[in-house]
GROMACS .gro file of C-alpha atoms in nm:
model
  477
    1UNK     CA    1  -4.076  -3.035  -0.332
    2UNK     CA    2  -3.724  -3.084  -0.203
    3UNK     CA    3  -3.493  -2.888  -0.432
    4UNK     CA    4  -3.158  -3.000  -0.287
    5UNK     CA    5  -3.034  -3.290  -0.087
    6UNK     CA    6  -2.836  -3.212   0.228
    7UNK     CA    7  -2.498  -3.250   0.062
    8UNK     CA    8  -2.577  -3.005  -0.221
    9UNK     CA    9  -2.734  -2.760   0.024
   10UNK     CA   10  -2.422  -2.770   0.241
   11UNK     CA   11  -2.203  -2.710  -0.064
   12UNK     CA   12  -2.412  -2.413  -0.175
   13UNK     CA   13  -2.403  -2.268   0.176
   14UNK     CA   14  -2.024  -2.302   0.183
   15UNK     CA   15  -1.987  -2.136  -0.157
   16UNK     CA   16  -2.217  -1.848  -0.066
   17UNK     CA   17  -2.034  -1.798   0.262
   18UNK     CA   18  -1.702  -1.788   0.079
   19UNK     CA   19  -1.840  -1.525  -0.157
   20UNK     CA   20  -1.966  -1.317   0.134
   21UNK     CA   21  -1.638  -1.339   0.323
   22UNK     CA   22  -1.439  -1.218   0.021
   23UNK     CA   23  -1.088  -1.272   0.155
   24UNK     CA   24  -0.859  -1.483  -0.064
   25UNK     CA   25  -0.636  -1.775   0.031
   26UNK     CA   26  -0.290  -1.689   0.168
   27UNK     CA   27  -0.116  -1.836  -0.136
   28UNK     CA   28  -0.314  -1.608  -0.365
   29UNK     CA   29  -0.256  -1.307  -0.141
   30UNK     CA   30   0.118  -1.382  -0.169
   31UNK     CA   31   0.101  -1.260  -0.530
   32UNK     CA   32   0.090  -0.905  -0.390
   33UNK     CA   33   0.402  -0.719  -0.290
   34UNK     CA   34   0.581  -0.387  -0.294
   35UNK     CA   35   0.840  -0.547  -0.520
   36UNK     CA   36   0.930  -0.888  -0.663
   37UNK     CA   37   0.574  -1.016  -0.715
   38UNK     CA   38   0.352  -1.046  -1.022
   39UNK     CA   39   0.092  -0.812  -0.871
   40UNK     CA   40   0.152  -0.468  -0.723
   41UNK     CA   41   0.049  -0.405  -0.360
   42UNK     CA   42  -0.297  -0.289  -0.468
   43UNK     CA   43  -0.359  -0.564  -0.722
   44UNK     CA   44  -0.244  -0.429  -1.060
   45UNK     CA   45  -0.045  -0.646  -1.295
   46UNK     CA   46   0.314  -0.539  -1.241
   47UNK     CA   47   0.440  -0.640  -1.586
   48UNK     CA   48   0.387  -0.447  -1.905
   49UNK     CA   49   0.220  -0.595  -2.211
   50UNK     CA   50   0.372  -0.820  -2.476
   51UNK     CA   51   0.427  -0.552  -2.741
   52UNK     CA   52   0.585  -0.301  -2.505
   53UNK     CA   53   0.323  -0.030  -2.546
   54UNK     CA   54   0.235  -0.065  -2.178
   55UNK     CA   55   0.541  -0.058  -1.949
   56UNK     CA   56   0.587  -0.236  -1.618
   57UNK     CA   57   0.497  -0.059  -1.294
   58UNK     CA   58   0.817   0.039  -1.116
   59UNK     CA   59   0.677   0.222  -0.816
   60UNK     CA   60   0.531   0.527  -0.986
   61UNK     CA   61   0.642   0.879  -0.897
   62UNK     CA   62   0.868   0.833  -0.595
   63UNK     CA   63   0.955   1.200  -0.536
   64UNK     CA   64   0.822   1.535  -0.659
   65UNK     CA   65   0.990   1.660  -0.978
   66UNK     CA   66   1.255   1.930  -0.977
   67UNK     CA   67   1.113   2.276  -0.927
   68UNK     CA   68   0.814   2.171  -0.717
   69UNK     CA   69   0.760   2.352  -0.387
   70UNK     CA   70   0.519   2.227  -0.124
   71UNK     CA   71   0.203   2.438  -0.132
   72UNK     CA   72   0.275   2.565  -0.482
   73UNK     CA   73   0.139   2.460  -0.820
   74UNK     CA   74   0.207   2.108  -0.947
   75UNK     CA   75   0.499   2.076  -1.187
   76UNK     CA   76   0.435   1.847  -1.484
   77UNK     CA   77   0.688   1.561  -1.460
   78UNK     CA   78   0.620   1.469  -1.822
   79UNK     CA   79   0.612   1.811  -1.985
   80UNK     CA   80   0.857   1.705  -2.256
   81UNK     CA   81   0.642   1.415  -2.378
   82UNK     CA   82   0.489   1.445  -2.725
   83UNK     CA   83   0.176   1.268  -2.854
   84UNK     CA   84   0.240   0.935  -3.025
   85UNK     CA   85  -0.082   0.966  -3.226
   86UNK     CA   86  -0.429   1.120  -3.202
   87UNK     CA   87  -0.757   0.929  -3.216
   88UNK     CA   88  -1.020   1.114  -3.420
   89UNK     CA   89  -1.360   1.056  -3.570
   90UNK     CA   90  -1.182   0.975  -3.894
   91UNK     CA   91  -0.943   0.706  -3.766
   92UNK     CA   92  -1.098   0.566  -3.447
   93UNK     CA   93  -1.162   0.227  -3.610
   94UNK     CA   94  -0.786   0.161  -3.593
   95UNK     CA   95  -0.798   0.187  -3.214
   96UNK     CA   96  -1.150   0.064  -3.142
   97UNK     CA   97  -1.034  -0.228  -2.928
   98UNK     CA   98  -0.887   0.026  -2.683
   99UNK     CA   99  -1.189   0.261  -2.669
  100UNK     CA  100  -1.498   0.267  -2.451
  101UNK     CA  101  -1.832   0.280  -2.638
  102UNK     CA  102  -1.897   0.625  -2.492
  103UNK     CA  103  -1.574   0.760  -2.638
  104UNK     CA  104  -1.673   0.642  -2.984
  105UNK     CA  105  -2.010   0.816  -2.948
  106UNK     CA  106  -1.837   1.141  -2.850
  107UNK     CA  107  -1.592   1.116  -3.141
  108UNK     CA  108  -1.885   1.080  -3.381
  109UNK     CA  109  -2.100   1.349  -3.217
  110UNK     CA  110  -1.823   1.611  -3.217
  111UNK     CA  111  -1.602   1.508  -3.512
  112UNK     CA  112  -1.439   1.849  -3.550
  113UNK     CA  113  -1.347   1.914  -3.187
  114UNK     CA  114  -1.340   1.589  -2.989
  115UNK     CA  115  -1.016   1.399  -3.025
  116UNK     CA  116  -0.782   1.197  -2.806
  117UNK     CA  117  -0.410   1.284  -2.812
  118UNK     CA  118  -0.232   0.970  -2.692
  119UNK     CA  119   0.101   1.009  -2.512
  120UNK     CA  120   0.358   0.755  -2.390
  121UNK     CA  121   0.223   0.554  -2.099
  122UNK     CA  122   0.358   0.662  -1.762
  123UNK     CA  123   0.254   0.434  -1.480
  124UNK     CA  124   0.291   0.717  -1.233
  125UNK     CA  125   0.062   0.592  -0.954
  126UNK     CA  126   0.225   0.579  -0.612
  127UNK     CA  127   0.103   0.567  -0.251
  128UNK     CA  128   0.238   0.573   0.105
  129UNK     CA  129   0.408   0.257   0.231
  130UNK     CA  130   0.144   0.203   0.503
  131UNK     CA  131  -0.125   0.197   0.233
  132UNK     CA  132   0.063  -0.074   0.044
  133UNK     CA  133   0.115  -0.278   0.360
  134UNK     CA  134  -0.251  -0.248   0.456
  135UNK     CA  135  -0.362  -0.358   0.109
  136UNK     CA  136  -0.139  -0.667   0.121
  137UNK     CA  137  -0.278  -0.755   0.463
  138UNK     CA  138  -0.637  -0.703   0.354
  139UNK     CA  139  -0.620  -0.953   0.067
  140UNK     CA  140  -0.610  -1.249   0.307
  141UNK     CA  141  -0.814  -1.094   0.589
  142UNK     CA  142  -1.079  -0.840   0.488
  143UNK     CA  143  -1.428  -0.979   0.469
  144UNK     CA  144  -1.787  -0.864   0.460
  145UNK     CA  145  -2.002  -0.896   0.770
  146UNK     CA  146  -2.105  -1.253   0.843
  147UNK     CA  147  -2.396  -1.296   0.862
  148UNK     CA  148  -2.505  -1.017   0.623
  149UNK     CA  149  -2.729  -0.747   0.764
  150UNK     CA  150  -3.010  -0.834   0.525
  151UNK     CA  151  -3.112  -0.886   0.162
  152UNK     CA  152  -2.914  -0.674  -0.087
  153UNK     CA  153  -2.663  -0.594   0.188
  154UNK     CA  154  -2.437  -0.895   0.144
  155UNK     CA  155  -2.155  -0.669   0.020
  156UNK     CA  156  -2.257  -0.350   0.200
  157UNK     CA  157  -2.118  -0.417   0.549
  158UNK     CA  158  -1.745  -0.457   0.611
  159UNK     CA  159  -1.614  -0.641   0.916
  160UNK     CA  160  -1.409  -0.373   1.089
  161UNK     CA  161  -1.197  -0.630   1.275
  162UNK     CA  162  -1.066  -0.770   0.945
  163UNK     CA  163  -0.956  -0.450   0.775
  164UNK     CA  164  -0.650  -0.222   0.778
  165UNK     CA  165  -0.609   0.109   0.594
  166UNK     CA  166  -0.553   0.018   0.230
  167UNK     CA  167  -0.738  -0.134  -0.065
  168UNK     CA  168  -1.003  -0.361   0.087
  169UNK     CA  169  -1.005  -0.623  -0.190
  170UNK     CA  170  -0.687  -0.596  -0.399
  171UNK     CA  171  -0.766  -0.929  -0.568
  172UNK     CA  172  -1.137  -0.873  -0.636
  173UNK     CA  173  -1.372  -1.154  -0.726
  174UNK     CA  174  -1.698  -0.960  -0.756
  175UNK     CA  175  -1.817  -0.628  -0.889
  176UNK     CA  176  -1.925  -0.527  -0.539
  177UNK     CA  177  -1.570  -0.567  -0.413
  178UNK     CA  178  -1.434  -0.347  -0.691
  179UNK     CA  179  -1.689  -0.081  -0.599
  180UNK     CA  180  -1.554  -0.073  -0.242
  181UNK     CA  181  -1.200  -0.037  -0.377
  182UNK     CA  182  -1.316   0.238  -0.612
  183UNK     CA  183  -1.521   0.449  -0.372
  184UNK     CA  184  -1.252   0.445  -0.106
  185UNK     CA  185  -0.949   0.491  -0.332
  186UNK     CA  186  -0.699   0.684  -0.124
  187UNK     CA  187  -0.666   1.058  -0.175
  188UNK     CA  188  -0.545   1.171   0.163
  189UNK     CA  189  -0.656   1.103   0.520
  190UNK     CA  190  -0.839   1.435   0.523
  191UNK     CA  191  -0.886   1.716   0.279
  192UNK     CA  192  -1.016   2.071   0.257
  193UNK     CA  193  -1.036   2.258  -0.070
  194UNK     CA  194  -1.227   2.527  -0.252
  195UNK     CA  195  -1.344   2.361  -0.569
  196UNK     CA  196  -1.505   2.505  -0.879
  197UNK     CA  197  -1.744   2.348  -1.124
  198UNK     CA  198  -1.957   2.422  -1.428
  199UNK     CA  199  -2.282   2.335  -1.602
  200UNK     CA  200  -2.256   2.373  -1.978
  201UNK     CA  201  -2.539   2.448  -2.222
  202UNK     CA  202  -2.559   2.298  -2.573
  203UNK     CA  203  -2.418   2.615  -2.731
  204UNK     CA  204  -2.105   2.604  -2.511
  205UNK     CA  205  -2.204   2.880  -2.271
  206UNK     CA  206  -2.185   2.782  -1.906
  207UNK     CA  207  -2.264   2.875  -1.548
  208UNK     CA  208  -2.011   2.816  -1.274
  209UNK     CA  209  -2.029   2.763  -0.902
  210UNK     CA  210  -1.793   2.713  -0.611
  211UNK     CA  211  -1.794   2.534  -0.279
  212UNK     CA  212  -1.563   2.442   0.005
  213UNK     CA  213  -1.530   2.064   0.028
  214UNK     CA  214  -1.412   1.901   0.349
  215UNK     CA  215  -1.339   1.530   0.392
  216UNK     CA  216  -1.232   1.304   0.676
  217UNK     CA  217  -1.153   0.949   0.566
  218UNK     CA  218  -1.189   0.749   0.885
  219UNK     CA  219  -1.115   0.435   0.690
  220UNK     CA  220  -0.751   0.552   0.666
  221UNK     CA  221  -0.694   0.705   1.008
  222UNK     CA  222  -0.467   0.527   1.253
  223UNK     CA  223  -0.632   0.442   1.589
  224UNK     CA  224  -0.476   0.743   1.759
  225UNK     CA  225  -0.604   0.972   1.481
  226UNK     CA  226  -0.967   0.859   1.492
  227UNK     CA  227  -1.235   1.107   1.597
  228UNK     CA  228  -1.369   0.979   1.930
  229UNK     CA  229  -1.718   1.132   1.908
  230UNK     CA  230  -1.994   0.870   1.894
  231UNK     CA  231  -2.114   1.009   1.560
  232UNK     CA  232  -1.788   0.885   1.407
  233UNK     CA  233  -1.741   0.558   1.599
  234UNK     CA  234  -2.086   0.401   1.558
  235UNK     CA  235  -2.180   0.134   1.303
  236UNK     CA  236  -1.829  -0.008   1.281
  237UNK     CA  237  -1.672   0.335   1.243
  238UNK     CA  238  -1.702   0.611   0.985
  239UNK     CA  239  -1.549   0.534   0.647
  240UNK     CA  240  -1.581   0.870   0.474
  241UNK     CA  241  -1.726   1.194   0.611
  242UNK     CA  242  -1.806   1.477   0.370
  243UNK     CA  243  -1.911   1.837   0.433
  244UNK     CA  244  -1.974   2.103   0.171
  245UNK     CA  245  -2.028   2.478   0.207
  246UNK     CA  246  -2.168   2.668  -0.090
  247UNK     CA  247  -1.986   2.989  -0.188
  248UNK     CA  248  -2.144   3.079  -0.521
  249UNK     CA  249  -2.376   3.156  -0.688
  250UNK     CA  250  -2.490   3.412  -0.428
  251UNK     CA  251  -2.837   3.262  -0.394
  252UNK     CA  252  -2.680   2.943  -0.252
  253UNK     CA  253  -2.406   3.103  -0.042
  254UNK     CA  254  -2.398   2.980   0.316
  255UNK     CA  255  -2.583   2.655   0.255
  256UNK     CA  256  -2.396   2.365   0.412
  257UNK     CA  257  -2.436   1.992   0.448
  258UNK     CA  258  -2.239   1.724   0.626
  259UNK     CA  259  -2.254   1.355   0.705
  260UNK     CA  260  -2.077   1.020   0.706
  261UNK     CA  261  -2.093   0.669   0.569
  262UNK     CA  262  -1.993   0.374   0.785
  263UNK     CA  263  -1.833   0.033   0.758
  264UNK     CA  264  -2.167  -0.125   0.851
  265UNK     CA  265  -2.388   0.118   0.659
  266UNK     CA  266  -2.301   0.273   0.322
  267UNK     CA  267  -2.597   0.513   0.328
  268UNK     CA  268  -2.482   0.876   0.355
  269UNK     CA  269  -2.624   1.002   0.685
  270UNK     CA  270  -2.651   1.365   0.572
  271UNK     CA  271  -2.777   1.685   0.735
  272UNK     CA  272  -2.842   2.018   0.562
  273UNK     CA  273  -2.816   2.370   0.702
  274UNK     CA  274  -3.056   2.605   0.522
  275UNK     CA  275  -2.950   2.970   0.570
  276UNK     CA  276  -3.290   3.126   0.505
  277UNK     CA  277  -3.451   2.903   0.768
  278UNK     CA  278  -3.156   2.905   1.010
  279UNK     CA  279  -3.218   2.540   1.082
  280UNK     CA  280  -3.063   2.200   1.022
  281UNK     CA  281  -3.267   1.913   0.882
  282UNK     CA  282  -3.192   1.556   0.795
  283UNK     CA  283  -3.135   1.531   0.420
  284UNK     CA  284  -3.162   1.169   0.302
  285UNK     CA  285  -3.176   1.285  -0.060
  286UNK     CA  286  -2.813   1.409  -0.054
  287UNK     CA  287  -2.587   1.146  -0.199
  288UNK     CA  288  -2.876   0.906  -0.257
  289UNK     CA  289  -2.866   0.701  -0.579
  290UNK     CA  290  -3.031   0.905  -0.858
  291UNK     CA  291  -3.106   1.220  -0.661
  292UNK     CA  292  -2.962   1.521  -0.850
  293UNK     CA  293  -2.597   1.581  -0.770
  294UNK     CA  294  -2.535   1.903  -0.575
  295UNK     CA  295  -2.517   2.202  -0.810
  296UNK     CA  296  -2.553   1.984  -1.122
  297UNK     CA  297  -2.878   2.130  -1.256
  298UNK     CA  298  -2.996   1.771  -1.285
  299UNK     CA  299  -2.714   1.677  -1.525
  300UNK     CA  300  -2.569   1.408  -1.303
  301UNK     CA  301  -2.702   1.183  -1.031
  302UNK     CA  302  -2.562   1.166  -0.679
  303UNK     CA  303  -2.410   0.825  -0.747
  304UNK     CA  304  -2.224   0.958  -1.052
  305UNK     CA  305  -1.979   1.124  -0.816
  306UNK     CA  306  -1.651   0.935  -0.858
  307UNK     CA  307  -1.821   0.819  -1.182
  308UNK     CA  308  -2.025   0.536  -1.025
  309UNK     CA  309  -2.024   0.523  -0.648
  310UNK     CA  310  -2.175   0.306  -0.378
  311UNK     CA  311  -2.457   0.489  -0.207
  312UNK     CA  312  -2.769   0.402  -0.010
  313UNK     CA  313  -2.790   0.126   0.249
  314UNK     CA  314  -2.847  -0.161   0.005
  315UNK     CA  315  -2.729  -0.267  -0.335
  316UNK     CA  316  -2.967  -0.187  -0.622
  317UNK     CA  317  -2.748  -0.334  -0.896
  318UNK     CA  318  -2.635  -0.677  -1.004
  319UNK     CA  319  -2.268  -0.649  -1.104
  320UNK     CA  320  -2.075  -0.840  -1.361
  321UNK     CA  321  -1.756  -1.013  -1.261
  322UNK     CA  322  -1.475  -0.757  -1.299
  323UNK     CA  323  -1.252  -0.805  -1.601
  324UNK     CA  324  -0.934  -0.629  -1.711
  325UNK     CA  325  -0.869  -0.478  -2.049
  326UNK     CA  326  -0.625  -0.236  -2.204
  327UNK     CA  327  -0.779   0.103  -2.281
  328UNK     CA  328  -0.684   0.453  -2.384
  329UNK     CA  329  -0.780   0.667  -2.086
  330UNK     CA  330  -0.718   1.021  -1.951
  331UNK     CA  331  -0.406   1.016  -1.734
  332UNK     CA  332  -0.137   1.245  -1.594
  333UNK     CA  333  -0.355   1.548  -1.663
  334UNK     CA  334  -0.100   1.809  -1.556
  335UNK     CA  335  -0.148   2.015  -1.871
  336UNK     CA  336  -0.521   2.041  -1.808
  337UNK     CA  337  -0.439   2.137  -1.449
  338UNK     CA  338  -0.210   2.426  -1.539
  339UNK     CA  339  -0.291   2.755  -1.361
  340UNK     CA  340  -0.270   2.938  -1.694
  341UNK     CA  341  -0.600   2.780  -1.800
  342UNK     CA  342  -0.936   2.912  -1.683
  343UNK     CA  343  -1.284   2.778  -1.758
  344UNK     CA  344  -1.280   2.992  -2.072
  345UNK     CA  345  -0.999   2.768  -2.200
  346UNK     CA  346  -1.128   2.441  -2.059
  347UNK     CA  347  -1.500   2.447  -2.143
  348UNK     CA  348  -1.602   2.384  -2.503
  349UNK     CA  349  -1.932   2.302  -2.663
  350UNK     CA  350  -2.020   1.944  -2.570
  351UNK     CA  351  -1.694   1.850  -2.395
  352UNK     CA  352  -1.374   1.964  -2.226
  353UNK     CA  353  -1.108   2.110  -2.456
  354UNK     CA  354  -0.928   1.815  -2.620
  355UNK     CA  355  -0.612   2.019  -2.678
  356UNK     CA  356  -0.555   2.030  -2.302
  357UNK     CA  357  -0.612   1.659  -2.238
  358UNK     CA  358  -0.362   1.377  -2.224
  359UNK     CA  359  -0.454   1.013  -2.289
  360UNK     CA  360  -0.243   0.704  -2.231
  361UNK     CA  361  -0.277   0.328  -2.271
  362UNK     CA  362  -0.345   0.160  -1.935
  363UNK     CA  363  -0.517  -0.146  -1.798
  364UNK     CA  364  -0.854  -0.094  -1.638
  365UNK     CA  365  -1.104  -0.302  -1.447
  366UNK     CA  366  -1.442  -0.301  -1.623
  367UNK     CA  367  -1.757  -0.354  -1.414
  368UNK     CA  368  -2.112  -0.352  -1.550
  369UNK     CA  369  -2.415  -0.294  -1.329
  370UNK     CA  370  -2.775  -0.375  -1.416
  371UNK     CA  371  -3.063  -0.273  -1.194
  372UNK     CA  372  -3.210  -0.551  -0.982
  373UNK     CA  373  -3.583  -0.633  -1.016
  374UNK     CA  374  -3.796  -0.426  -0.783
  375UNK     CA  375  -3.578  -0.113  -0.793
  376UNK     CA  376  -3.604   0.203  -1.003
  377UNK     CA  377  -3.321   0.432  -1.114
  378UNK     CA  378  -3.272   0.686  -1.392
  379UNK     CA  379  -2.980   0.474  -1.512
  380UNK     CA  380  -3.080   0.107  -1.497
  381UNK     CA  381  -2.768   0.002  -1.685
  382UNK     CA  382  -2.421   0.132  -1.592
  383UNK     CA  383  -2.059   0.059  -1.680
  384UNK     CA  384  -1.755   0.189  -1.492
  385UNK     CA  385  -1.389   0.167  -1.592
  386UNK     CA  386  -1.134   0.173  -1.308
  387UNK     CA  387  -0.762   0.238  -1.344
  388UNK     CA  388  -0.589  -0.076  -1.217
  389UNK     CA  389  -0.297   0.122  -1.074
  390UNK     CA  390  -0.515   0.339  -0.851
  391UNK     CA  391  -0.880   0.213  -0.844
  392UNK     CA  392  -0.993   0.560  -0.952
  393UNK     CA  393  -1.274   0.581  -1.206
  394UNK     CA  394  -1.162   0.709  -1.545
  395UNK     CA  395  -1.475   0.648  -1.757
  396UNK     CA  396  -1.836   0.561  -1.693
  397UNK     CA  397  -2.145   0.512  -1.905
  398UNK     CA  398  -2.511   0.537  -1.809
  399UNK     CA  399  -2.791   0.397  -2.022
  400UNK     CA  400  -3.153   0.510  -2.012
  401UNK     CA  401  -3.474   0.313  -1.964
  402UNK     CA  402  -3.465   0.201  -2.330
  403UNK     CA  403  -3.100   0.096  -2.285
  404UNK     CA  404  -2.973   0.375  -2.506
  405UNK     CA  405  -2.642   0.533  -2.415
  406UNK     CA  406  -2.731   0.853  -2.233
  407UNK     CA  407  -2.448   0.993  -2.023
  408UNK     CA  408  -2.075   0.951  -2.061
  409UNK     CA  409  -1.840   1.049  -1.778
  410UNK     CA  410  -1.469   1.114  -1.804
  411UNK     CA  411  -1.226   1.194  -1.519
  412UNK     CA  412  -0.889   1.365  -1.549
  413UNK     CA  413  -0.654   1.222  -1.291
  414UNK     CA  414  -0.291   1.281  -1.199
  415UNK     CA  415  -0.052   1.202  -0.916
  416UNK     CA  416  -0.072   1.456  -0.636
  417UNK     CA  417   0.282   1.351  -0.557
  418UNK     CA  418   0.304   1.540  -0.232
  419UNK     CA  419   0.053   1.293  -0.082
  420UNK     CA  420   0.133   1.076  -0.288
  421UNK     CA  421  -0.189   0.955  -0.449
  422UNK     CA  422  -0.376   0.952  -0.777
  423UNK     CA  423  -0.663   1.203  -0.760
  424UNK     CA  424  -0.880   1.348  -1.032
  425UNK     CA  425  -0.828   1.716  -1.103
  426UNK     CA  426  -1.169   1.749  -1.263
  427UNK     CA  427  -1.429   1.550  -1.451
  428UNK     CA  428  -1.713   1.591  -1.697
  429UNK     CA  429  -2.050   1.418  -1.720
  430UNK     CA  430  -2.173   1.454  -2.076
  431UNK     CA  431  -2.530   1.404  -2.195
  432UNK     CA  432  -2.477   1.264  -2.545
  433UNK     CA  433  -2.842   1.324  -2.635
  434UNK     CA  434  -2.899   1.692  -2.549
  435UNK     CA  435  -2.538   1.811  -2.562
  436UNK     CA  436  -2.521   1.949  -2.207
  437UNK     CA  437  -2.262   1.850  -1.947
  438UNK     CA  438  -2.169   1.908  -1.587
  439UNK     CA  439  -1.884   1.867  -1.340
  440UNK     CA  440  -1.847   1.831  -0.965
  441UNK     CA  441  -1.639   2.064  -0.750
  442UNK     CA  442  -1.265   2.047  -0.825
  443UNK     CA  443  -1.100   2.237  -1.115
  444UNK     CA  444  -0.861   2.428  -0.890
  445UNK     CA  445  -0.742   2.634  -1.189
  446UNK     CA  446  -1.014   2.882  -1.102
  447UNK     CA  447  -0.904   2.891  -0.741
  448UNK     CA  448  -0.552   2.992  -0.836
  449UNK     CA  449  -0.684   3.334  -0.929
  450UNK     CA  450  -0.858   3.372  -0.596
  451UNK     CA  451  -0.595   3.239  -0.359
  452UNK     CA  452  -0.771   2.913  -0.274
  453UNK     CA  453  -0.509   2.668  -0.402
  454UNK     CA  454  -0.374   2.423  -0.294
  455UNK     CA  455  -0.608   2.182  -0.116
  456UNK     CA  456  -0.515   2.147   0.250
  457UNK     CA  457  -0.449   1.784   0.341
  458UNK     CA  458  -0.216   1.860   0.635
  459UNK     CA  459  -0.478   1.955   0.893
  460UNK     CA  460  -0.799   1.770   0.974
  461UNK     CA  461  -1.112   1.983   0.927
  462UNK     CA  462  -1.318   2.047   1.237
  463UNK     CA  463  -1.518   1.724   1.286
  464UNK     CA  464  -1.814   1.933   1.404
  465UNK     CA  465  -1.872   2.036   1.041
  466UNK     CA  466  -1.997   1.684   0.969
  467UNK     CA  467  -2.253   1.666   1.250
  468UNK     CA  468  -2.599   1.821   1.295
  469UNK     CA  469  -2.491   2.017   1.604
  470UNK     CA  470  -2.180   2.144   1.430
  471UNK     CA  471  -2.375   2.263   1.127
  472UNK     CA  472  -2.599   2.468   1.357
  473UNK     CA  473  -2.289   2.620   1.512
  474UNK     CA  474  -2.122   2.708   1.184
  475UNK     CA  475  -2.433   2.833   1.003
  476UNK     CA  476  -2.384   3.203   0.933
  477UNK     CA  477  -2.717   3.325   0.787
   0.00000   0.00000   0.00000
């Protein structure tokens, strides 16, 4: 049976091709600008809201606050702010339109300790000028590979000739485009830090661990900065390369992994050095969908890093069209990041200490993902909430096989104004059923006591640390 006549088939082909290409018309791209346009350079609505509770974006933090010294602890630019109100289990109904479902569950589950102090909104996000210029360019140019590399890869291969360093799709039309923006939100061209993390038991006791994280974001390197080795230049070029070296607990010390994702292949090509075996092996399970996140004790999946990240070489989820809404979210978390606070202050039963958190009203992009037929994942239904001023994830929710809310993730971001860029200081992935929760490596408060702060973003880590040969070289046990 002939389903379509030639005219309808041609129209469908044109529409599908337009979706795959992803770039917007020049007149729509003209809405973006560093100033004087209705959208910011990375696609946020520049104006505030009608009632004045959400201010306009005026460029964010343009210079470090008084008292800050490069290489020293971050000074809170908003230390004098006081909470406007606090959302609690007793009054959340007044603010329900601004809350994620997971937040309401946490308020009800921990009515005596979980609360949300809401401060004046500070649209503090700011980025380098080249990042803004690249984002504006990308709106009318960046496209996915045409033709696609195969089924479920229509939005998993980026045409490297169409892209400049910046937000790939600042005016997104699909959930897949927002996921690219989210995963590759700028937080430095390269990065090395000693990060600390915890796994918390239902009674509030916890175990901690530490690792050295090293990143090279090829997607943001200028041509003269790119690593020339074939491992980094293949498949359209490396987007993000990640290497991690375990420090503690002692049983894991010396274990290292490294690998890259690419513009043409979003699967993390990872290799693991095992100290006891003194060998390097390919490790496809690292960073792969619902494999356990490193050091998480099974409390988060690999693709919960950054709250809901692209991983694997094909797309397992059908995404909703991204929509904006105003929400109360963690923001400007300088108080939580103070060096005076250790894990003993931060970690509470069931959640991070609410007295140290700061929430604000912001706009977010909301994207829902539902597992495609033929695939299996621990979380077949996901929702991620992305700050419109930065594309960083601030909340995420994972539902189980019965579509019951299972895990709620919350990230505590702030402007690392010496970059400048919005980066999360720490996060928490909370199991709302069994009461346990976990975090990934960050939480540099702990490092302050051991001389491992600040993160080093001035010098590129040795690229060998991301390759199989380099891991063999650097293995120490």
